[in-house]
Amino acid sequence: MQIAPFGLERWFDEYEHDADIMLAESGIRSLSSDRFDTDPGELGYVIPTDGDPEFRADVAARYDRAADEVCFTCGTQEANFLAFLALLDETAPDGADGGFGEGDHAVVVTPTYQALHAVPEAVGRVSRVPLEPPNWELNPDAVAEAVTDETAVVVLNNPNNPTGRYHPPAVVDAIAEVAADHGAYLLCDEVYRLLAEEPREPVAKCYDHGISTTSLTKAYGLAGTRFGWIAGPREVIEAAVRWKDYTTISPSIFGQHVARQALGDAEDEIIRENRALAADHRDRVADFLDDRGLEWYDPVGVNGLVTVPDGFENGKDFCRTVVEEASVVLAPGEYFGRPEYFRIGFGLPTDELEEGLARVGRVIG
């Protein structure tokens, strides 16, 4: 397997440690552990290794699925990684029926988080369907042109990172139909879904061939739990679990323990707080950009893709200047295939956001 270097992570590795403010973080600000009971008891493996069956059944019910149609993972990153290995391993997962999942080809909607195209490129073939600025609308006809009978999966990130575009149900329905017509699954990374004021139904609930991946990182502010999951057809989950035996074996016992609480009695309060923070911060950033003549698509979630200010060659030039002169980290658009943009993350604590924007404003002039 040959895989491309993860450009954005290498950028963060170069600058994040020494910078004062991280204005490129893609999730909501982290919650304090004192909101939870953090004693899981004995520190062994989670047994069975795809997660506690009773808890998996609770999570699966959110998708109108059974416990064996959910696998707990170490974040969404592992969930997507396992799904791609399960789907693009040259042969369909054992037990696959209905002609689904056969082939080594993926169709990926971009721009998106690099792992969603780099991993399938490492194990199969990828065709990209680009969203076009300024509205980043997804054209189902473009997906239909890219899909073939060798396509195993169509990949969507909704709401989208980095643009914040939330594709409407009619568009996702059309994409799902295209995938089904060619015997392909629809995988949707839905980590930002619950930050929307009116979240749409997950694809694993809407379609028999839908696969949803998510975690407690982006919407819940619990990145440190390293807890996520895949929900979808049984044959895909079974294949993913077999691959999981060679990755993390089991999810974190701390993560599962806190996840029970975050997805239980604490959930409504957590999501309400985080939606309010995201909405308030989005307004603050929108005012900042408007005052400086910069453009973005009004995003859902806590990320936006912003036009590079005049006087800078591209996203890297601008972001490097900002971090070197103002000690604020932004994300160059080059890492999303859009060098004329940069990504800003506004889920951090309010005082850090305000200070970061002030510093960036001084660089822009």
Tab-separated table of C-alpha atoms in Angstrom:
chain	number	residue	atom	x	y	z
A	1	MET	CA	0.000	0.000	0.000
A	2	GLN	CA	1.308	3.444	-0.963
A	3	ILE	CA	-0.441	6.451	0.587
A	4	ALA	CA	0.125	10.167	0.073
A	5	PRO	CA	1.477	12.230	2.994
A	6	PHE	CA	-1.358	13.851	4.934
A	7	GLY	CA	-0.629	17.436	3.939
A	8	LEU	CA	-2.753	19.249	6.496
A	9	GLU	CA	-1.486	17.142	9.395
A	10	ARG	CA	2.112	17.805	8.308
A	11	TRP	CA	1.294	21.552	8.238
A	12	PHE	CA	-0.121	21.359	11.741
A	13	ASP	CA	2.889	19.363	12.901
A	14	GLU	CA	5.164	22.115	11.623
A	15	TYR	CA	3.334	25.049	13.209
A	16	GLU	CA	0.719	24.046	15.787
A	17	HIS	CA	2.986	23.243	18.718
A	18	ASP	CA	4.682	26.634	18.899
A	19	ALA	CA	1.781	28.885	17.844
A	20	ASP	CA	-0.345	30.787	20.356
A	21	ILE	CA	-3.731	30.229	18.731
A	22	MET	CA	-5.140	27.381	16.634
A	23	LEU	CA	-7.635	29.023	14.272
A	24	ALA	CA	-7.717	25.986	12.011
A	25	GLU	CA	-9.137	23.435	14.440
A	26	SER	CA	-11.950	21.553	12.746
A	27	GLY	CA	-14.034	20.691	15.816
A	28	ILE	CA	-15.925	22.430	18.592
A	29	ARG	CA	-14.022	23.473	21.732
A	30	SER	CA	-13.227	20.601	24.080
A	31	LEU	CA	-15.407	19.868	27.096
A	32	SER	CA	-13.904	19.396	30.538
A	33	SER	CA	-13.658	15.861	31.866
A	34	ASP	CA	-15.221	16.958	35.156
A	35	ARG	CA	-18.621	16.836	33.458
A	36	PHE	CA	-18.367	13.061	33.365
A	37	ASP	CA	-17.684	10.044	35.527
A	38	THR	CA	-14.232	9.046	34.274
A	39	ASP	CA	-13.842	5.783	36.181
A	40	PRO	CA	-14.581	2.872	33.819
A	41	GLY	CA	-13.402	0.267	36.298
A	42	GLU	CA	-10.947	-2.382	35.167
A	43	LEU	CA	-8.668	-1.163	32.365
A	44	GLY	CA	-8.924	-4.080	29.990
A	45	TYR	CA	-10.043	-4.396	26.399
A	46	VAL	CA	-13.592	-3.592	25.415
A	47	ILE	CA	-15.219	-7.000	24.914
A	48	PRO	CA	-16.377	-7.836	22.302
A	49	THR	CA	-13.876	-5.751	20.400
A	50	ASP	CA	-16.432	-3.988	18.184
A	51	GLY	CA	-18.050	-2.518	21.310
A	52	ASP	CA	-20.446	-3.460	24.081
A	53	PRO	CA	-23.480	-5.114	22.416
A	54	GLU	CA	-26.064	-3.316	24.534
A	55	PHE	CA	-24.495	0.058	23.839
A	56	ARG	CA	-24.127	-0.772	20.156
A	57	ALA	CA	-27.829	-1.602	20.073
A	58	ASP	CA	-28.603	1.828	21.542
A	59	VAL	CA	-26.494	3.552	18.909
A	60	ALA	CA	-27.852	1.332	16.140
A	61	ALA	CA	-31.411	2.318	17.069
A	62	ARG	CA	-30.587	5.846	15.924
A	63	TYR	CA	-30.264	4.379	12.444
A	64	ASP	CA	-33.145	1.868	12.692
A	65	ARG	CA	-30.537	-0.873	12.553
A	66	ALA	CA	-29.447	-3.799	14.722
A	67	ALA	CA	-26.437	-3.989	17.032
A	68	ASP	CA	-24.450	-6.045	14.541
A	69	GLU	CA	-24.838	-3.228	12.017
A	70	VAL	CA	-22.650	-0.914	14.139
A	71	CYS	CA	-18.944	-1.120	14.940
A	72	PHE	CA	-17.347	1.183	17.518
A	73	THR	CA	-14.020	2.666	16.413
A	74	CYS	CA	-11.246	5.003	17.547
A	75	GLY	CA	-12.745	8.139	16.046
A	76	THR	CA	-14.173	8.741	12.581
A	77	GLN	CA	-10.727	8.392	11.044
A	78	GLU	CA	-10.634	4.688	11.881
A	79	ALA	CA	-14.291	4.285	10.940
A	80	ASN	CA	-13.618	5.581	7.426
A	81	PHE	CA	-10.344	3.649	7.132
A	82	LEU	CA	-12.007	0.351	8.021
A	83	ALA	CA	-14.931	1.029	5.721
A	84	PHE	CA	-12.633	1.659	2.757
A	85	LEU	CA	-10.631	-1.482	3.458
A	86	ALA	CA	-13.863	-3.454	3.698
A	87	LEU	CA	-15.250	-2.041	0.462
A	88	LEU	CA	-12.213	-1.741	-1.799
A	89	ASP	CA	-10.318	-4.911	-0.992
A	90	GLU	CA	-10.694	-6.091	-4.624
A	91	THR	CA	-13.445	-8.522	-3.647
A	92	ALA	CA	-16.804	-7.866	-2.040
A	93	PRO	CA	-17.090	-8.505	1.704
A	94	ASP	CA	-18.006	-12.078	2.573
A	95	GLY	CA	-21.756	-12.432	2.617
A	96	ALA	CA	-22.407	-9.408	0.416
A	97	ASP	CA	-25.656	-9.682	-1.449
A	98	GLY	CA	-27.587	-7.720	-4.018
A	99	GLY	CA	-24.451	-7.052	-6.067
A	100	PHE	CA	-23.273	-4.316	-3.716
A	101	GLY	CA	-19.655	-3.497	-2.983
A	102	GLU	CA	-18.058	-5.257	-5.924
A	103	GLY	CA	-15.139	-3.388	-7.495
A	104	ASP	CA	-12.136	-1.336	-6.442
A	105	HIS	CA	-13.398	2.065	-7.600
A	106	ALA	CA	-14.599	4.943	-5.391
A	107	VAL	CA	-16.239	8.215	-6.392
A	108	VAL	CA	-15.380	10.974	-3.902
A	109	VAL	CA	-16.987	14.415	-3.684
A	110	THR	CA	-14.295	17.080	-3.169
A	111	PRO	CA	-13.000	19.314	-1.655
A	112	THR	CA	-13.034	17.213	1.482
A	113	TYR	CA	-10.899	15.912	4.313
A	114	GLN	CA	-7.864	14.324	2.667
A	115	ALA	CA	-8.358	10.891	4.234
A	116	LEU	CA	-11.640	10.487	2.356
A	117	HIS	CA	-9.813	10.353	-0.962
A	118	ALA	CA	-6.234	9.399	0.015
A	119	VAL	CA	-7.169	6.113	1.704
A	120	PRO	CA	-9.340	4.820	-1.153
A	121	GLU	CA	-6.609	5.926	-3.586
A	122	ALA	CA	-4.148	3.780	-1.634
A	123	VAL	CA	-6.255	0.626	-1.892
A	124	GLY	CA	-8.173	1.202	-5.119
A	125	ARG	CA	-9.047	3.737	-7.781
A	126	VAL	CA	-10.711	7.117	-7.222
A	127	SER	CA	-12.667	9.537	-9.381
A	128	ARG	CA	-13.276	12.961	-7.856
A	129	VAL	CA	-16.423	15.021	-8.336
A	130	PRO	CA	-15.639	18.664	-7.524
A	131	LEU	CA	-17.948	21.121	-5.809
A	132	GLU	CA	-17.733	24.510	-7.462
A	133	PRO	CA	-17.482	27.874	-5.654
A	134	PRO	CA	-18.990	30.061	-4.469
A	135	ASN	CA	-21.980	27.936	-3.410
A	136	TRP	CA	-20.276	24.521	-3.526
A	137	GLU	CA	-23.410	22.838	-4.855
A	138	LEU	CA	-23.311	19.111	-5.583
A	139	ASN	CA	-24.559	18.088	-9.028
A	140	PRO	CA	-25.957	14.524	-9.004
A	141	ASP	CA	-25.428	14.340	-12.775
A	142	ALA	CA	-21.676	14.787	-12.228
A	143	VAL	CA	-21.707	11.876	-9.793
A	144	ALA	CA	-23.670	9.794	-12.301
A	145	GLU	CA	-21.037	10.480	-14.955
A	146	ALA	CA	-18.250	9.330	-12.626
A	147	VAL	CA	-19.897	6.155	-11.341
A	148	THR	CA	-19.362	2.891	-13.220
A	149	ASP	CA	-20.370	-0.719	-12.647
A	150	GLU	CA	-16.959	-1.187	-10.968
A	151	THR	CA	-17.719	1.501	-8.385
A	152	ALA	CA	-17.911	0.035	-4.888
A	153	VAL	CA	-18.696	3.230	-2.993
A	154	VAL	CA	-19.687	6.872	-3.451
A	155	VAL	CA	-18.178	9.060	-0.725
A	156	LEU	CA	-19.771	12.198	0.680
A	157	ASN	CA	-18.965	14.438	3.653
A	158	ASN	CA	-22.157	16.165	4.797
A	159	PRO	CA	-21.978	18.841	6.155
A	160	ASN	CA	-18.847	19.307	4.126
A	161	ASN	CA	-15.387	19.980	5.490
A	162	PRO	CA	-13.903	22.460	4.513
A	163	THR	CA	-16.730	24.465	2.901
A	164	GLY	CA	-19.509	24.012	5.461
A	165	ARG	CA	-21.978	23.195	2.673
A	166	TYR	CA	-24.910	21.058	3.896
A	167	HIS	CA	-26.278	19.220	0.871
A	168	PRO	CA	-30.097	19.014	0.923
A	169	PRO	CA	-31.995	15.711	1.197
A	170	ALA	CA	-33.140	15.761	-2.434
A	171	VAL	CA	-29.529	15.909	-3.623
A	172	VAL	CA	-28.435	13.120	-1.283
A	173	ASP	CA	-31.444	11.057	-2.420
A	174	ALA	CA	-30.329	11.480	-6.021
A	175	ILE	CA	-26.757	10.457	-5.181
A	176	ALA	CA	-28.028	7.421	-3.279
A	177	GLU	CA	-30.116	6.381	-6.273
A	178	VAL	CA	-27.123	6.694	-8.602
A	179	ALA	CA	-25.053	4.513	-6.264
A	180	ALA	CA	-27.791	1.884	-5.965
A	181	ASP	CA	-28.290	1.741	-9.723
A	182	HIS	CA	-24.645	0.670	-10.048
A	183	GLY	CA	-24.559	-1.684	-7.064
A	184	ALA	CA	-22.470	0.725	-4.976
A	185	TYR	CA	-22.712	1.800	-1.354
A	186	LEU	CA	-23.090	5.424	-0.250
A	187	LEU	CA	-20.674	6.324	2.548
A	188	CYS	CA	-21.281	9.621	4.318
A	189	ASP	CA	-18.958	11.110	6.920
A	190	GLU	CA	-21.471	12.906	9.160
A	191	VAL	CA	-19.295	14.276	11.968
A	192	TYR	CA	-20.802	17.795	11.734
A	193	ARG	CA	-24.431	16.721	11.267
A	194	LEU	CA	-25.607	17.450	14.816
A	195	LEU	CA	-24.233	21.006	14.762
A	196	ALA	CA	-26.983	21.908	12.289
A	197	GLU	CA	-30.061	23.503	13.850
A	198	GLU	CA	-32.195	20.991	11.946
A	199	PRO	CA	-30.053	17.893	11.345
A	200	ARG	CA	-31.081	15.699	8.436
A	201	GLU	CA	-31.475	11.958	8.746
A	202	PRO	CA	-28.215	9.959	8.469
A	203	VAL	CA	-27.709	7.956	5.285
A	204	ALA	CA	-27.482	4.654	7.185
A	205	LYS	CA	-31.053	5.266	8.311
A	206	CYS	CA	-32.362	6.468	4.960
A	207	TYR	CA	-30.953	3.830	2.594
A	208	ASP	CA	-30.337	0.094	2.811
A	209	HIS	CA	-26.954	0.674	1.118
A	210	GLY	CA	-26.107	3.747	3.233
A	211	ILE	CA	-23.044	3.789	5.505
A	212	SER	CA	-22.727	6.502	8.163
A	213	THR	CA	-19.488	7.312	9.972
A	214	THR	CA	-19.176	9.746	12.858
A	215	SER	CA	-17.662	10.304	16.298
A	216	LEU	CA	-17.810	12.373	19.478
A	217	THR	CA	-15.131	14.749	18.175
A	218	LYS	CA	-16.659	17.498	16.065
A	219	ALA	CA	-20.187	18.034	17.402
A	220	TYR	CA	-19.691	16.893	21.005
A	221	GLY	CA	-16.304	18.445	21.844
A	222	LEU	CA	-14.910	15.109	23.038
A	223	ALA	CA	-12.012	14.463	20.673
A	224	GLY	CA	-9.908	12.979	23.436
A	225	THR	CA	-12.294	10.072	23.913
A	226	ARG	CA	-11.208	8.793	20.472
A	227	PHE	CA	-14.640	7.270	20.091
A	228	GLY	CA	-16.576	6.875	16.858
A	229	TRP	CA	-18.532	4.312	14.889
A	230	ILE	CA	-19.638	2.924	11.537
A	231	ALA	CA	-23.307	2.158	10.960
A	232	GLY	CA	-24.503	0.361	7.872
A	233	PRO	CA	-25.251	-2.940	6.164
A	234	ARG	CA	-24.312	-6.031	8.116
A	235	GLU	CA	-21.915	-7.386	5.486
A	236	VAL	CA	-19.911	-4.145	5.496
A	237	ILE	CA	-19.710	-4.053	9.288
A	238	GLU	CA	-18.591	-7.686	9.419
A	239	ALA	CA	-15.794	-6.986	6.946
A	240	ALA	CA	-14.784	-3.813	8.822
A	241	VAL	CA	-14.596	-5.725	12.107
A	242	ARG	CA	-12.244	-8.283	10.526
A	243	TRP	CA	-9.947	-5.440	9.476
A	244	LYS	CA	-10.247	-3.868	12.927
A	245	ASP	CA	-8.529	-6.934	14.385
A	246	TYR	CA	-5.397	-5.609	12.661
A	247	THR	CA	-5.738	-1.949	13.675
A	248	THR	CA	-6.866	-0.938	17.167
A	249	ILE	CA	-8.484	-4.284	18.136
A	250	SER	CA	-11.014	-2.519	20.375
A	251	PRO	CA	-12.205	1.014	21.071
A	252	SER	CA	-10.900	2.817	24.146
A	253	ILE	CA	-12.538	1.640	27.355
A	254	PHE	CA	-12.399	5.243	28.617
A	255	GLY	CA	-13.959	6.414	25.358
A	256	GLN	CA	-16.814	3.940	25.528
A	257	HIS	CA	-17.429	4.799	29.206
A	258	VAL	CA	-17.680	8.548	28.522
A	259	ALA	CA	-19.594	7.957	25.279
A	260	ARG	CA	-22.395	6.210	27.185
A	261	GLN	CA	-22.863	9.397	29.188
A	262	ALA	CA	-22.446	11.813	26.268
A	263	LEU	CA	-25.009	9.912	24.204
A	264	GLY	CA	-27.297	9.474	27.193
A	265	ASP	CA	-28.675	11.967	29.702
A	266	ALA	CA	-25.974	14.562	28.929
A	267	GLU	CA	-26.539	14.667	25.170
A	268	ASP	CA	-29.263	17.289	24.839
A	269	GLU	CA	-27.382	19.819	26.956
A	270	ILE	CA	-24.072	19.196	25.169
A	271	ILE	CA	-25.548	19.575	21.694
A	272	ARG	CA	-27.587	22.637	22.675
A	273	GLU	CA	-24.492	24.379	24.082
A	274	ASN	CA	-22.357	23.494	21.083
A	275	ARG	CA	-24.909	24.600	18.502
A	276	ALA	CA	-25.231	27.939	20.284
A	277	LEU	CA	-21.455	28.380	20.362
A	278	ALA	CA	-21.102	27.463	16.686
A	279	ALA	CA	-23.862	29.888	15.650
A	280	ASP	CA	-22.456	32.751	17.705
A	281	HIS	CA	-18.927	32.210	16.411
A	282	ARG	CA	-20.109	31.901	12.812
A	283	ASP	CA	-21.696	35.356	13.138
A	284	ARG	CA	-18.506	36.813	14.604
A	285	VAL	CA	-16.398	35.423	11.768
A	286	ALA	CA	-18.929	36.553	9.150
A	287	ASP	CA	-18.709	40.133	10.456
A	288	PHE	CA	-14.913	39.950	10.450
A	289	LEU	CA	-14.818	38.744	6.842
A	290	ASP	CA	-17.414	41.242	5.666
A	291	ASP	CA	-15.430	44.116	7.139
A	292	ARG	CA	-12.398	43.025	5.109
A	293	GLY	CA	-14.115	42.175	1.844
A	294	LEU	CA	-13.410	38.445	2.130
A	295	GLU	CA	-15.921	35.835	0.963
A	296	TRP	CA	-17.129	32.443	2.155
A	297	TYR	CA	-20.180	30.242	1.885
A	298	ASP	CA	-22.208	30.588	5.097
A	299	PRO	CA	-21.242	27.247	6.685
A	300	VAL	CA	-22.914	24.596	8.784
A	301	GLY	CA	-20.494	23.253	11.352
A	302	VAL	CA	-17.391	25.087	12.551
A	303	ASN	CA	-15.319	25.425	9.360
A	304	GLY	CA	-15.417	27.785	6.429
A	305	LEU	CA	-13.381	28.146	3.245
A	306	VAL	CA	-12.413	31.802	2.821
A	307	THR	CA	-10.945	33.668	-0.142
A	308	VAL	CA	-7.290	34.661	0.243
A	309	PRO	CA	-6.856	38.416	0.861
A	310	ASP	CA	-5.325	40.638	-1.827
A	311	GLY	CA	-1.581	40.922	-1.682
A	312	PHE	CA	-0.891	37.248	-1.010
A	313	GLU	CA	0.059	34.737	-3.672
A	314	ASN	CA	-2.066	31.842	-2.408
A	315	GLY	CA	-3.339	30.113	0.703
A	316	LYS	CA	0.055	28.877	1.826
A	317	ASP	CA	1.622	32.311	1.423
A	318	PHE	CA	-1.127	33.923	3.495
A	319	CYS	CA	-1.261	31.229	6.193
A	320	ARG	CA	2.527	31.107	6.549
A	321	THR	CA	2.629	34.883	6.940
A	322	VAL	CA	-0.107	34.764	9.587
A	323	VAL	CA	1.547	32.061	11.665
A	324	GLU	CA	5.009	33.606	11.430
A	325	GLU	CA	3.895	37.181	12.144
A	326	ALA	CA	0.872	36.647	14.405
A	327	SER	CA	1.390	33.138	15.847
A	328	VAL	CA	-2.043	32.033	14.604
A	329	VAL	CA	-2.498	28.797	12.657
A	330	LEU	CA	-4.859	28.731	9.672
A	331	ALA	CA	-5.248	25.944	7.094
A	332	PRO	CA	-4.059	26.617	3.514
A	333	GLY	CA	-6.577	25.814	0.814
A	334	GLU	CA	-3.894	23.879	-1.041
A	335	TYR	CA	-4.577	20.943	1.257
A	336	PHE	CA	-8.111	20.822	-0.084
A	337	GLY	CA	-7.149	21.388	-3.710
A	338	ARG	CA	-8.144	25.087	-3.555
A	339	PRO	CA	-5.043	27.319	-3.301
A	340	GLU	CA	-7.119	30.479	-3.702
A	341	TYR	CA	-8.737	29.818	-0.302
A	342	PHE	CA	-7.832	29.149	3.312
A	343	ARG	CA	-9.860	27.265	5.911
A	344	ILE	CA	-10.791	28.890	9.178
A	345	GLY	CA	-12.066	26.919	12.151
A	346	PHE	CA	-14.215	28.810	14.621
A	347	GLY	CA	-15.135	26.187	17.199
A	348	LEU	CA	-12.459	27.215	19.705
A	349	PRO	CA	-13.221	29.116	22.956
A	350	THR	CA	-14.648	32.601	22.366
A	351	ASP	CA	-11.765	34.566	23.860
A	352	GLU	CA	-9.264	32.673	21.694
A	353	LEU	CA	-11.405	33.245	18.608
A	354	GLU	CA	-11.596	36.983	19.238
A	355	GLU	CA	-7.859	37.292	19.862
A	356	GLY	CA	-7.070	35.165	16.819
A	357	LEU	CA	-9.302	37.234	14.541
A	358	ALA	CA	-7.740	40.447	15.861
A	359	ARG	CA	-4.256	39.167	15.063
A	360	VAL	CA	-5.246	37.984	11.582
A	361	GLY	CA	-6.873	41.357	10.979
A	362	ARG	CA	-3.618	43.122	11.748
A	363	VAL	CA	-1.783	40.966	9.201
A	364	ILE	CA	-4.362	41.710	6.531
A	365	GLY	CA	-4.175	45.415	7.349
